[in-house]
Coordinates of C-alpha atoms (C1' of nucleotides) in Angstrom, one line a residue:
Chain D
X21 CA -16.6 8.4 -3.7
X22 CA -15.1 7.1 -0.4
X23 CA -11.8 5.5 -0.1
X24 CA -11.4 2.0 1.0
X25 CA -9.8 3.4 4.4
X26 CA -12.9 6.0 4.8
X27 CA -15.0 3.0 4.3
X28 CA -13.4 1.1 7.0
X29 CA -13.8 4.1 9.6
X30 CA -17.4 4.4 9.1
X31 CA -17.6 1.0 9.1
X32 CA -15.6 0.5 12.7
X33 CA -18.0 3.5 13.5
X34 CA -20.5 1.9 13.1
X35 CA -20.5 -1.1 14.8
X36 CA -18.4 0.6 17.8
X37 CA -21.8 2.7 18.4
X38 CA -24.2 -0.1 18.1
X39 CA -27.7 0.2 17.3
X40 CA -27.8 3.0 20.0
X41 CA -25.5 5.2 17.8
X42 CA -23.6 5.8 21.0
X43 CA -20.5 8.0 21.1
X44 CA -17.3 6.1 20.3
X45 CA -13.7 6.8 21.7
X46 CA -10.6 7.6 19.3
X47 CA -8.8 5.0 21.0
X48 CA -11.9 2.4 20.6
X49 CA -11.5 3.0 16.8
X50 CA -7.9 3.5 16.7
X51 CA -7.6 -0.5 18.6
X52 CA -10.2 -2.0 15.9
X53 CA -8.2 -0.4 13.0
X54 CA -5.0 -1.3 14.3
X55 CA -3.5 2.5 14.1
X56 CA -2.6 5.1 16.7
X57 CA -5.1 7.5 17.9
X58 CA -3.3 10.3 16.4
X59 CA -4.3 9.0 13.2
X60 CA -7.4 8.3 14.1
X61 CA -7.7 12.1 15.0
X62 CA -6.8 13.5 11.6
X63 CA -9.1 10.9 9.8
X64 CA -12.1 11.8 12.3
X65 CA -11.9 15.3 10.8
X66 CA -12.0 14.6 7.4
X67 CA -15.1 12.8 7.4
X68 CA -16.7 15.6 9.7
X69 CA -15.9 17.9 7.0
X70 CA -17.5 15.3 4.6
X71 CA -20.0 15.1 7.0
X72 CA -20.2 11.8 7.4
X73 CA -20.0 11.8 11.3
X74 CA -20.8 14.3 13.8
X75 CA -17.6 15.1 15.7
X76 CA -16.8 17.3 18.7
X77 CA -12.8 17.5 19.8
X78 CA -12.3 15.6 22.9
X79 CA -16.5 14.4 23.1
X80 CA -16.0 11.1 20.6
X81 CA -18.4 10.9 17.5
X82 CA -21.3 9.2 16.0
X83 CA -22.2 8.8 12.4
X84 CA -24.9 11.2 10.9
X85 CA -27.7 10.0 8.6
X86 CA -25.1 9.9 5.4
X87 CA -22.5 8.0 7.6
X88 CA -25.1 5.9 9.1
X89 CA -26.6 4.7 5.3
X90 CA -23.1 4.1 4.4
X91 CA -22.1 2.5 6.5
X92 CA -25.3 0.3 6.0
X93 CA -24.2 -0.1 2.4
X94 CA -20.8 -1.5 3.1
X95 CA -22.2 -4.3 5.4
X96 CA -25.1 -5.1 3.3
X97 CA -22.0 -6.1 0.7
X98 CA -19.7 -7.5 3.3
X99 CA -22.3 -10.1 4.4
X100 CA -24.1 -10.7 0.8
X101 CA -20.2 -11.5 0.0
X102 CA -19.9 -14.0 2.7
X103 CA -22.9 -15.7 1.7
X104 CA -21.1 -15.9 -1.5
X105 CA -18.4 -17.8 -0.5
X106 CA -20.3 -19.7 2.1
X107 CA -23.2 -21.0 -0.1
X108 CA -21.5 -21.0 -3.9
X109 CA -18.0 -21.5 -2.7
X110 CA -18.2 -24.0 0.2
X111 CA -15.9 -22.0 2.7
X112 CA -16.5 -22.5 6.2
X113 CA -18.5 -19.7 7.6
X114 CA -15.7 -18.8 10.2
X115 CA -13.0 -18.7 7.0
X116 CA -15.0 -15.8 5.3
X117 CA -14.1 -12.7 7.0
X118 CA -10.9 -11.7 5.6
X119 CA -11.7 -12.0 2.1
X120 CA -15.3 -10.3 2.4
X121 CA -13.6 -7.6 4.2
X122 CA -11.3 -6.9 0.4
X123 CA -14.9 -7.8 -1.2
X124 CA -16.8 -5.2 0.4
X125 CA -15.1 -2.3 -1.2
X126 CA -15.8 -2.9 -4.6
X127 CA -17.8 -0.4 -6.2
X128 CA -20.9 -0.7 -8.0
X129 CA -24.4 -1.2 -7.1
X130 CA -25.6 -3.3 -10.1
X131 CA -23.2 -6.0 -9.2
X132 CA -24.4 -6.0 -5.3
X133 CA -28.4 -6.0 -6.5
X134 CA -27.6 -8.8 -9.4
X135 CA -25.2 -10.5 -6.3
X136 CA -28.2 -10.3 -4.2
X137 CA -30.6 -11.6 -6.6
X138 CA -27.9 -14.9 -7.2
X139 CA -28.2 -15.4 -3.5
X140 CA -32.0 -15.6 -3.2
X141 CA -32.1 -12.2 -1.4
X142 CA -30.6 -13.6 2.2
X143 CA -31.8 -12.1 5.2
X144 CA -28.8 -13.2 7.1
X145 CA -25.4 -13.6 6.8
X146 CA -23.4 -17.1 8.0
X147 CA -22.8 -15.7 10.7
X148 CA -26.5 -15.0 11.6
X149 CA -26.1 -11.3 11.3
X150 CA -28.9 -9.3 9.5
X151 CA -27.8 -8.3 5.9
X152 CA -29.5 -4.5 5.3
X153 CA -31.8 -4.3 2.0
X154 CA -30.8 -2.2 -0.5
X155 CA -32.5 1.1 1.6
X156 CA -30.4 0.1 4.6
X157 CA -33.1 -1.6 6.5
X158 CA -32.2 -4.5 8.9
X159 CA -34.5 -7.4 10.0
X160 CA -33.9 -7.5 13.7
X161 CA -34.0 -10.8 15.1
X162 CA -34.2 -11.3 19.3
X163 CA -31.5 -13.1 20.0
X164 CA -30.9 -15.2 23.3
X165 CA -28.1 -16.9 25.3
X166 CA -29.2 -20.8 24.7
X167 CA -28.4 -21.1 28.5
X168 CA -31.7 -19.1 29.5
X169 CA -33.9 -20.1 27.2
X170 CA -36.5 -23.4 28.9
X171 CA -37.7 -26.9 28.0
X172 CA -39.1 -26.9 24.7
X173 CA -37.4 -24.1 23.2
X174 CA -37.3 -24.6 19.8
X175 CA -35.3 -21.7 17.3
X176 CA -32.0 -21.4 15.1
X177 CA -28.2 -20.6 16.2
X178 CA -27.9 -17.3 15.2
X179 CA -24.5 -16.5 16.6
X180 CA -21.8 -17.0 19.6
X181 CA -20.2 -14.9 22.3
X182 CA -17.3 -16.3 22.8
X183 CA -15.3 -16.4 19.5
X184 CA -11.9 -18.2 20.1
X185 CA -10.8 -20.8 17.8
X186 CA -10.7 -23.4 20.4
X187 CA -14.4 -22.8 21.1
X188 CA -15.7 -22.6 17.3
X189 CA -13.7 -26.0 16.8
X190 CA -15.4 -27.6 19.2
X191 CA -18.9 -26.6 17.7
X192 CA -18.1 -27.4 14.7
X193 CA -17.2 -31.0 16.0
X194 CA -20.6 -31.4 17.5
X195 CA -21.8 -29.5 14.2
X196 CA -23.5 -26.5 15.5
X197 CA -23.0 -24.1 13.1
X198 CA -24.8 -20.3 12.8
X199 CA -28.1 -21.5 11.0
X200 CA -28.6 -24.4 12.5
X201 CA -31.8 -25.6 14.2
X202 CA -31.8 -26.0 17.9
X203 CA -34.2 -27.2 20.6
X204 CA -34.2 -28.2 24.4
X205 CA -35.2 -31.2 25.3
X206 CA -34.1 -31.1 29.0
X207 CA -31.8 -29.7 31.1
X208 CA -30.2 -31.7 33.9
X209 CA -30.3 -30.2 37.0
X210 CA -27.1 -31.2 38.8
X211 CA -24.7 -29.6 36.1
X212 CA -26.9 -27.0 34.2
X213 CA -25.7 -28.9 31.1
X214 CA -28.7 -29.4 28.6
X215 CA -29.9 -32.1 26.4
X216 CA -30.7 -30.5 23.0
X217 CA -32.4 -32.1 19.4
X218 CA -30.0 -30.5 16.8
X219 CA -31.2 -30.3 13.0
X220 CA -34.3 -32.1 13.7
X221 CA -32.0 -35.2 14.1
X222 CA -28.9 -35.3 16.4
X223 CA -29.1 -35.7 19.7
X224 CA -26.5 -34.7 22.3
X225 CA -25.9 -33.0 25.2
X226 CA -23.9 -29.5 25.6
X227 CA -22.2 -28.2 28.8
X228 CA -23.8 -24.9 30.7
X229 CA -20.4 -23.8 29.7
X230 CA -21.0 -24.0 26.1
X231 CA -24.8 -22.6 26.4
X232 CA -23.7 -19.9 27.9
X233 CA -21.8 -18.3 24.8
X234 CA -24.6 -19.5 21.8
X235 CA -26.7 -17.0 20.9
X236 CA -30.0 -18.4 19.3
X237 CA -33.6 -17.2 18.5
X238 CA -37.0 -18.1 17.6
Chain R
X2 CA 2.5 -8.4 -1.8
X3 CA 1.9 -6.2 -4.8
X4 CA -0.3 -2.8 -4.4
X5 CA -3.3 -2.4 -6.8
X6 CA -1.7 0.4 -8.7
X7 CA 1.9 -2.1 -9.2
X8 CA -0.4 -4.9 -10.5
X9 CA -2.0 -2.6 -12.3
X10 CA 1.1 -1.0 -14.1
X11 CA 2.3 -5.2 -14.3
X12 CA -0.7 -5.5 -15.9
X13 CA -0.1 -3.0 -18.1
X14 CA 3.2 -3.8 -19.3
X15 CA 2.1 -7.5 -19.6
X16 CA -0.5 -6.7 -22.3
X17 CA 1.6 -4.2 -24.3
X18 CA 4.5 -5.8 -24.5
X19 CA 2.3 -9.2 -26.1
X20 CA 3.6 -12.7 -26.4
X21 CA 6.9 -11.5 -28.2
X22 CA 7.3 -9.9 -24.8
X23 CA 8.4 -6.6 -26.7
X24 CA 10.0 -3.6 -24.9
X25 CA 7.6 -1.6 -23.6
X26 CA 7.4 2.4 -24.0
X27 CA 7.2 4.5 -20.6
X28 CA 4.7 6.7 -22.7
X29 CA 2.6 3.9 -23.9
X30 CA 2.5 2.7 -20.2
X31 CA 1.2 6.2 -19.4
X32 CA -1.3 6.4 -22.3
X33 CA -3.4 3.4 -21.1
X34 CA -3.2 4.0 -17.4
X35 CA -3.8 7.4 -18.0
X36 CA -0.5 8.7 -15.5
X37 CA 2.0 11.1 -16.6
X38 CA 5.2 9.4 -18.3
X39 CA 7.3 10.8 -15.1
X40 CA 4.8 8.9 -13.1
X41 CA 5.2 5.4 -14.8
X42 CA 9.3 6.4 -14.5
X43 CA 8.6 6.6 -11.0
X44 CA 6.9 3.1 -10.6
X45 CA 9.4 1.5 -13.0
X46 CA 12.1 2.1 -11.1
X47 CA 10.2 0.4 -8.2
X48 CA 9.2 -2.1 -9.7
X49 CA 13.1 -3.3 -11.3
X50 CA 14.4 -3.1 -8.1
X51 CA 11.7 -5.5 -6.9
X52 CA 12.9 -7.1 -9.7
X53 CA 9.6 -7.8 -11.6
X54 CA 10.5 -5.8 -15.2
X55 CA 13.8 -5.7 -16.6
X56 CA 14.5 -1.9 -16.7
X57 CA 17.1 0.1 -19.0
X58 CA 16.9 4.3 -18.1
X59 CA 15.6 5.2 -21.8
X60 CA 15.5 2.0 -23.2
X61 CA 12.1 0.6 -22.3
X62 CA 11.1 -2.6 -20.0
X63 CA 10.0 -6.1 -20.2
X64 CA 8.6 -8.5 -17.4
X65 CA 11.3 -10.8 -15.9
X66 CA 9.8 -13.7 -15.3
X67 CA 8.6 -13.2 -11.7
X68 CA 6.4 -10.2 -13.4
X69 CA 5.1 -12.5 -16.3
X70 CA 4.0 -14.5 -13.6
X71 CA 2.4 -12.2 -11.4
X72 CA 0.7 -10.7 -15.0
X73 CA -0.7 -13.9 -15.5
X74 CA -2.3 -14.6 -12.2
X75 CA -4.0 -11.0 -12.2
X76 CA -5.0 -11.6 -15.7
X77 CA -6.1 -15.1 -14.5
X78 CA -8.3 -13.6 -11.6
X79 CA -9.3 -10.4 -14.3
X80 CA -11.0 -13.6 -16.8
X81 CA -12.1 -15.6 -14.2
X82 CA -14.2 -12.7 -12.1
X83 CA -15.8 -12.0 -15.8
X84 CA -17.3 -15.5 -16.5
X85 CA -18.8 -15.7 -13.3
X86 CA -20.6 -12.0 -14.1
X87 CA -21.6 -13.6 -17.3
X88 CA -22.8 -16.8 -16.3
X89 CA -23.8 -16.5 -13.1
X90 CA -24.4 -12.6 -12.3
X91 CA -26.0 -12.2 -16.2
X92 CA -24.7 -9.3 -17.6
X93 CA -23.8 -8.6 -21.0
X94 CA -19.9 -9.7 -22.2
X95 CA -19.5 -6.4 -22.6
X96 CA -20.2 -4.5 -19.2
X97 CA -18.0 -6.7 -17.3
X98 CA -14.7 -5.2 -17.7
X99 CA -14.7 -2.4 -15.1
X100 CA -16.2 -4.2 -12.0
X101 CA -13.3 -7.1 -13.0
X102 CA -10.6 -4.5 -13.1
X103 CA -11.4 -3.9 -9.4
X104 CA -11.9 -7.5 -8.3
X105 CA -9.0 -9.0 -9.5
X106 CA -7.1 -7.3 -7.3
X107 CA -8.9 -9.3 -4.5
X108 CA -6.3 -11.2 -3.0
X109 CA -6.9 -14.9 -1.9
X110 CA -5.6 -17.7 -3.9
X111 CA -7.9 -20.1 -2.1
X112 CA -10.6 -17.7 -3.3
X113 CA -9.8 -18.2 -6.8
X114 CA -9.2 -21.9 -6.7
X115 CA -12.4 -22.1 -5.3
X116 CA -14.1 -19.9 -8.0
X117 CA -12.2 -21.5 -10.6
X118 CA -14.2 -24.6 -9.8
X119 CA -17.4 -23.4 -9.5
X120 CA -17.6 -21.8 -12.7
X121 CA -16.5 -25.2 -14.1
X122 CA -12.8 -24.6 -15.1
X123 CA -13.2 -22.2 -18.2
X124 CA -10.8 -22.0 -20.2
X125 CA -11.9 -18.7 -22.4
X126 CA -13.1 -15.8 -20.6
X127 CA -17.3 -14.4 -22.1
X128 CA -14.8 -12.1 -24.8
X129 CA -13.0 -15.2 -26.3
X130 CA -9.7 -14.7 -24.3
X131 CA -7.9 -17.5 -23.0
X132 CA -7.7 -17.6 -19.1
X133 CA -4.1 -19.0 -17.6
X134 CA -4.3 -22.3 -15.8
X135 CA -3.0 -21.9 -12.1
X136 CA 0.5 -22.2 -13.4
X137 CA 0.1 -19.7 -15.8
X138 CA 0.0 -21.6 -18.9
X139 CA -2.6 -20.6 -21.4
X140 CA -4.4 -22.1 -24.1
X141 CA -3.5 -20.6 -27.5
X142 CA -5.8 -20.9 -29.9
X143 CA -5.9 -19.2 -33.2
X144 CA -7.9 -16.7 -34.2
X145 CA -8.6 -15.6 -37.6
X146 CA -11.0 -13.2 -39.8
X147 CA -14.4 -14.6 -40.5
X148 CA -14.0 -12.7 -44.0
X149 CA -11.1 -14.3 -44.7
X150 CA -12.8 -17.8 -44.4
X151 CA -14.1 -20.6 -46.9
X152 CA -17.4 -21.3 -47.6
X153 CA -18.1 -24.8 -45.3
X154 CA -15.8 -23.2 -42.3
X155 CA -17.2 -24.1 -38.9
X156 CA -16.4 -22.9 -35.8
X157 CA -17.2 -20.0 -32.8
X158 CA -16.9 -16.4 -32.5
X159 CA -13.9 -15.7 -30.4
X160 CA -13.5 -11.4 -30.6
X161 CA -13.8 -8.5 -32.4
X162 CA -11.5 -6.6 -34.4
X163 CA -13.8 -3.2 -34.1
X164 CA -15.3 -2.5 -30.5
X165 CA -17.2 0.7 -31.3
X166 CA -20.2 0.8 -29.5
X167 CA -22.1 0.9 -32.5
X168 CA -20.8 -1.9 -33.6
X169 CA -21.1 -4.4 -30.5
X170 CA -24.7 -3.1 -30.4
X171 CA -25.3 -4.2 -34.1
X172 CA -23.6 -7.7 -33.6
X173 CA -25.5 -8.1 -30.6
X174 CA -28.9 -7.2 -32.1
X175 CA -28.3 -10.1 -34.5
X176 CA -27.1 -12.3 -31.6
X177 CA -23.5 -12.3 -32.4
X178 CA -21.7 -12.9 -29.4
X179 CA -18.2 -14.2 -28.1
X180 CA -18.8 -18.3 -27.9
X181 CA -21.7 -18.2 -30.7
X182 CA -21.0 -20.9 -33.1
X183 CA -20.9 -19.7 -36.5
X184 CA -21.0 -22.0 -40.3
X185 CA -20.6 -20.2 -43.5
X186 CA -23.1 -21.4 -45.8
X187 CA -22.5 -19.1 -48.9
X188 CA -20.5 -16.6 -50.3
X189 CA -22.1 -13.5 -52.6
X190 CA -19.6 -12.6 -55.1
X191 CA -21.5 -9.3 -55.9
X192 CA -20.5 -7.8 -52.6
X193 CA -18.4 -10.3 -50.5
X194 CA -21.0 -10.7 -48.0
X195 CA -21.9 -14.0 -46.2
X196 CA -25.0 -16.0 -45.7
X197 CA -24.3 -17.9 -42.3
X198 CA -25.3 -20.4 -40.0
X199 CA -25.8 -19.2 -36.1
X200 CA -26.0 -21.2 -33.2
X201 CA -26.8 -24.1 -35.3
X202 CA -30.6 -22.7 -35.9
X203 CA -30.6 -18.8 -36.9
X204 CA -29.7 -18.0 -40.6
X205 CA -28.5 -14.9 -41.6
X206 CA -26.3 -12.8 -44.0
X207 CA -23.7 -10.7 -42.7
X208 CA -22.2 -7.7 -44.8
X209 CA -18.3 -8.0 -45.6
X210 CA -17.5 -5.2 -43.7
X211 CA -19.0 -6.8 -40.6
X212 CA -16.9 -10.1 -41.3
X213 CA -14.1 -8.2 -41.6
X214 CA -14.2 -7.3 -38.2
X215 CA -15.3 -10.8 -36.3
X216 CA -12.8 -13.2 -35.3
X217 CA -13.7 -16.8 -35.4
X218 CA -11.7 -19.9 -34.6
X219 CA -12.4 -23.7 -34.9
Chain V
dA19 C1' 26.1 15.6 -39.5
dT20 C1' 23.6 18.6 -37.1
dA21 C1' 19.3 20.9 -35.8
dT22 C1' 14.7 19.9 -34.5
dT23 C1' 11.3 17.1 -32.4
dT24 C1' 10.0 13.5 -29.4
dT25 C1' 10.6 10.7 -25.5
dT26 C1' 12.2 10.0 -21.1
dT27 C1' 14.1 11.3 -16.8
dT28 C1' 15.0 14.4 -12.8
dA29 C1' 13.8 17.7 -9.3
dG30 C1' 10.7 19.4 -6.4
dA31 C1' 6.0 19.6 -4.8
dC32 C1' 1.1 17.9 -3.5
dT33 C1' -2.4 14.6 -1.3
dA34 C1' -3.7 10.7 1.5
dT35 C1' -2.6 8.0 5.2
dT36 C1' 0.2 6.8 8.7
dC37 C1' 3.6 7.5 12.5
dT38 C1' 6.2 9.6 17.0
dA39 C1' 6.6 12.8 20.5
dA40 C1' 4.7 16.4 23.0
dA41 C1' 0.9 19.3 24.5
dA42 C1' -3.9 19.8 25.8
dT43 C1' -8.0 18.2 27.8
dC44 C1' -10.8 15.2 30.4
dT45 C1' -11.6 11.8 34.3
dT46 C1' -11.0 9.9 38.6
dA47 C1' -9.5 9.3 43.3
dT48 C1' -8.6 11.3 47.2
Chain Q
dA13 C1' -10.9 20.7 44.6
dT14 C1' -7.0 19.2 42.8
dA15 C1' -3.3 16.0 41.6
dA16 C1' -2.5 11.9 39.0
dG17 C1' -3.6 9.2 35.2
dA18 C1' -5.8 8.4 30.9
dT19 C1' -7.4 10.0 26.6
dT20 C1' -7.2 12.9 22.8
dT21 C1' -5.2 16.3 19.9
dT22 C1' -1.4 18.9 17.6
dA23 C1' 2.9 19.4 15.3
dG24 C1' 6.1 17.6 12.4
dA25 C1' 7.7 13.9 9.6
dA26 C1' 7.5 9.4 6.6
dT27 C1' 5.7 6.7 2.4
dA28 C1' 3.1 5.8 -1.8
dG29 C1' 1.5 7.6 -5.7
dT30 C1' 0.7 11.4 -8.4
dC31 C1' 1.8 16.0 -10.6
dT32 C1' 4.4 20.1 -13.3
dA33 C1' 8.4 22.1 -15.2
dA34 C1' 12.7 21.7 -16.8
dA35 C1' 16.8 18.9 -18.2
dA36 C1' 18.7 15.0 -20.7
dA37 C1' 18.8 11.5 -24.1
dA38 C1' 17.2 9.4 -28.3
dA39 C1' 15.0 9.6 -32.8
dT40 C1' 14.2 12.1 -37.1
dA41 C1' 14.6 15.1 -41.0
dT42 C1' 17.1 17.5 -43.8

DNA sequence: ATATTTTTTTAGACTATTCTAAAATCTTAT
DNA sequence: ATAAGATTTTAGAATAGTCTAAAAAAATAT
């Protein structure tokens, strides 16, 4: 059974490579994690010798199949957690992190399946991230900056790109959340600013600015 | 903030050493956490100079009060994460205990708050045990032998004095569970055993030996 | 009261994870 | 092509928690 501190490497692995499974730098890992490369060396070993990742001295790594499906596992039960305390707990989506990150390292599958079942099976987490099912399978959704999309567009917020606390405060003001249905009604030429229906029933109008870092899709 | 394995050994200590807060043996701490007695020596030390046990080299340890306090809270979290895999995840009272051990080292007070209040502020745990209030304050509530009951008693199952397996299976094949309400109806002097009332509908006769071994409390 | 047994502690060592400092390797700019 | 700079690895050490073996203290039995 992996360690809590394994999990977190293949973890950080895996969403360093991306879907890809590009090769991904000691120091990349060791800036996530918050440790010093030389750490990050030793630990890189280890789970080669476990064979969790393939790993070549001085040529980065990427995770094999076994690394790969757990690191699938540990996300699917990060994200079912945060839909937990989202949907049964009434956090705010952006409060959730920390505490699913302790969550996702508990141990046992029955409790993640019976979790899963409580939750209605999501597909997504509050964040509008995929949650993999139990075989490490992931719905891929297209996602879009809101700022290209036309007239008429109609889909959900499934994410942003710029994540500072000034910027999710403000969304949450004009209550766009991850989740949330989304559609163009015009966009004013002058300012690239558009005029958007949110929910079916608000309204309002959002700077190019601010269309420029939401992710949505249809 | 505590490591798993102190909270663990506070734990420990906590539930050996009972409400009479008894000195606690460094061999009886070993026993249950299954270390060697020079281990728990080790921690001990630790965990008097952090002040949390009063320690005496050979003379056993208590909690100071800071540690009864941090035994409560982790007991609180332990009794709290167990309801909500009764009620809400469904499993059996008596599967829970393991997946608990590991979350109630999950560390987020709004988190328990939070849970508290979704599962309805309960204030006995699915085996009958009281959970401490946010303070730490429990609810004492006595607990005595069904056999040792008058006919007319009323009241609910609350634990078991025997936990073989073979047992719980039998008591839960005749749907005798922790929170059942339970009547005596009759008493057979032949044999001591009881004809009784369950859940206010299913009527049964339980052997004195089994009664012997429930505790009830009204 | 003292010898024996049991319990507890000390001393020294091991594993996992981390660190610092220095060496090795790779990349890039000329 | 090579020097400078960046990245990565090695070597050696620290901390937390555990262990074994042996010494010290307490409890017990005659």
């Amino acid at each position: 059974m992996l360690t809590h501190t394994e999990e977190n490497y293949i973890k950080t692995i895996y969403h360093l490579s991306g879907d890809a499974n590009r090769d991904v730098s000691t120091n990349g890992i060791s800036e996530v994690l918050k440790t010093k490369p030389a750490s990050v060396t030793d630990m890189l070993r280890k789970l080669s010798e476990k064979s969790y990742i393939h790993y070549i001295k001085y040529q980065g790594v990427t995770l094999t199949k076994k690394g790969k499906k757990e690191a699938l596992q540990i996300i699917r039960k990060h994200r079912l957690w945060e839909v937990f305390l989202v949907d049964k707990l009434k956090f705010h989506w952006d409060e959730v992190h920390e505490i699913a990150e302790q969550l996702e390292h508990i141990h046992s599958n029955l409790l993640i399946s019976r979790l899963d079942e409580f939750l209605g099976n999501p597909a997504f987490d509050p964040h509008g991230d995929p949650i993999p099912d139990p075989q490490g399978e992931i719905t891929i959704r297209k996602k879009y900056l809101l700022c290209d999309m036309a007239v008429g567009f109609n889909g959900v917020v499934v994410g942003m790109l710029e994540t500072s606390p000034a910027f999710l405060q403000y969304l949450d003001r004009l209550n766009i959340c991850p989740g949330a249905k989304i559609s163009i009604k015009e966009r004013i030429v002058f300012d690239g600013s558009l005029e958007i229906l949110l929910q079916e029933d608000k309204q309002l109008v959002i700077s190019y600015e601010v269309a420029k870092n939401l992710y949505v899709s249809d």
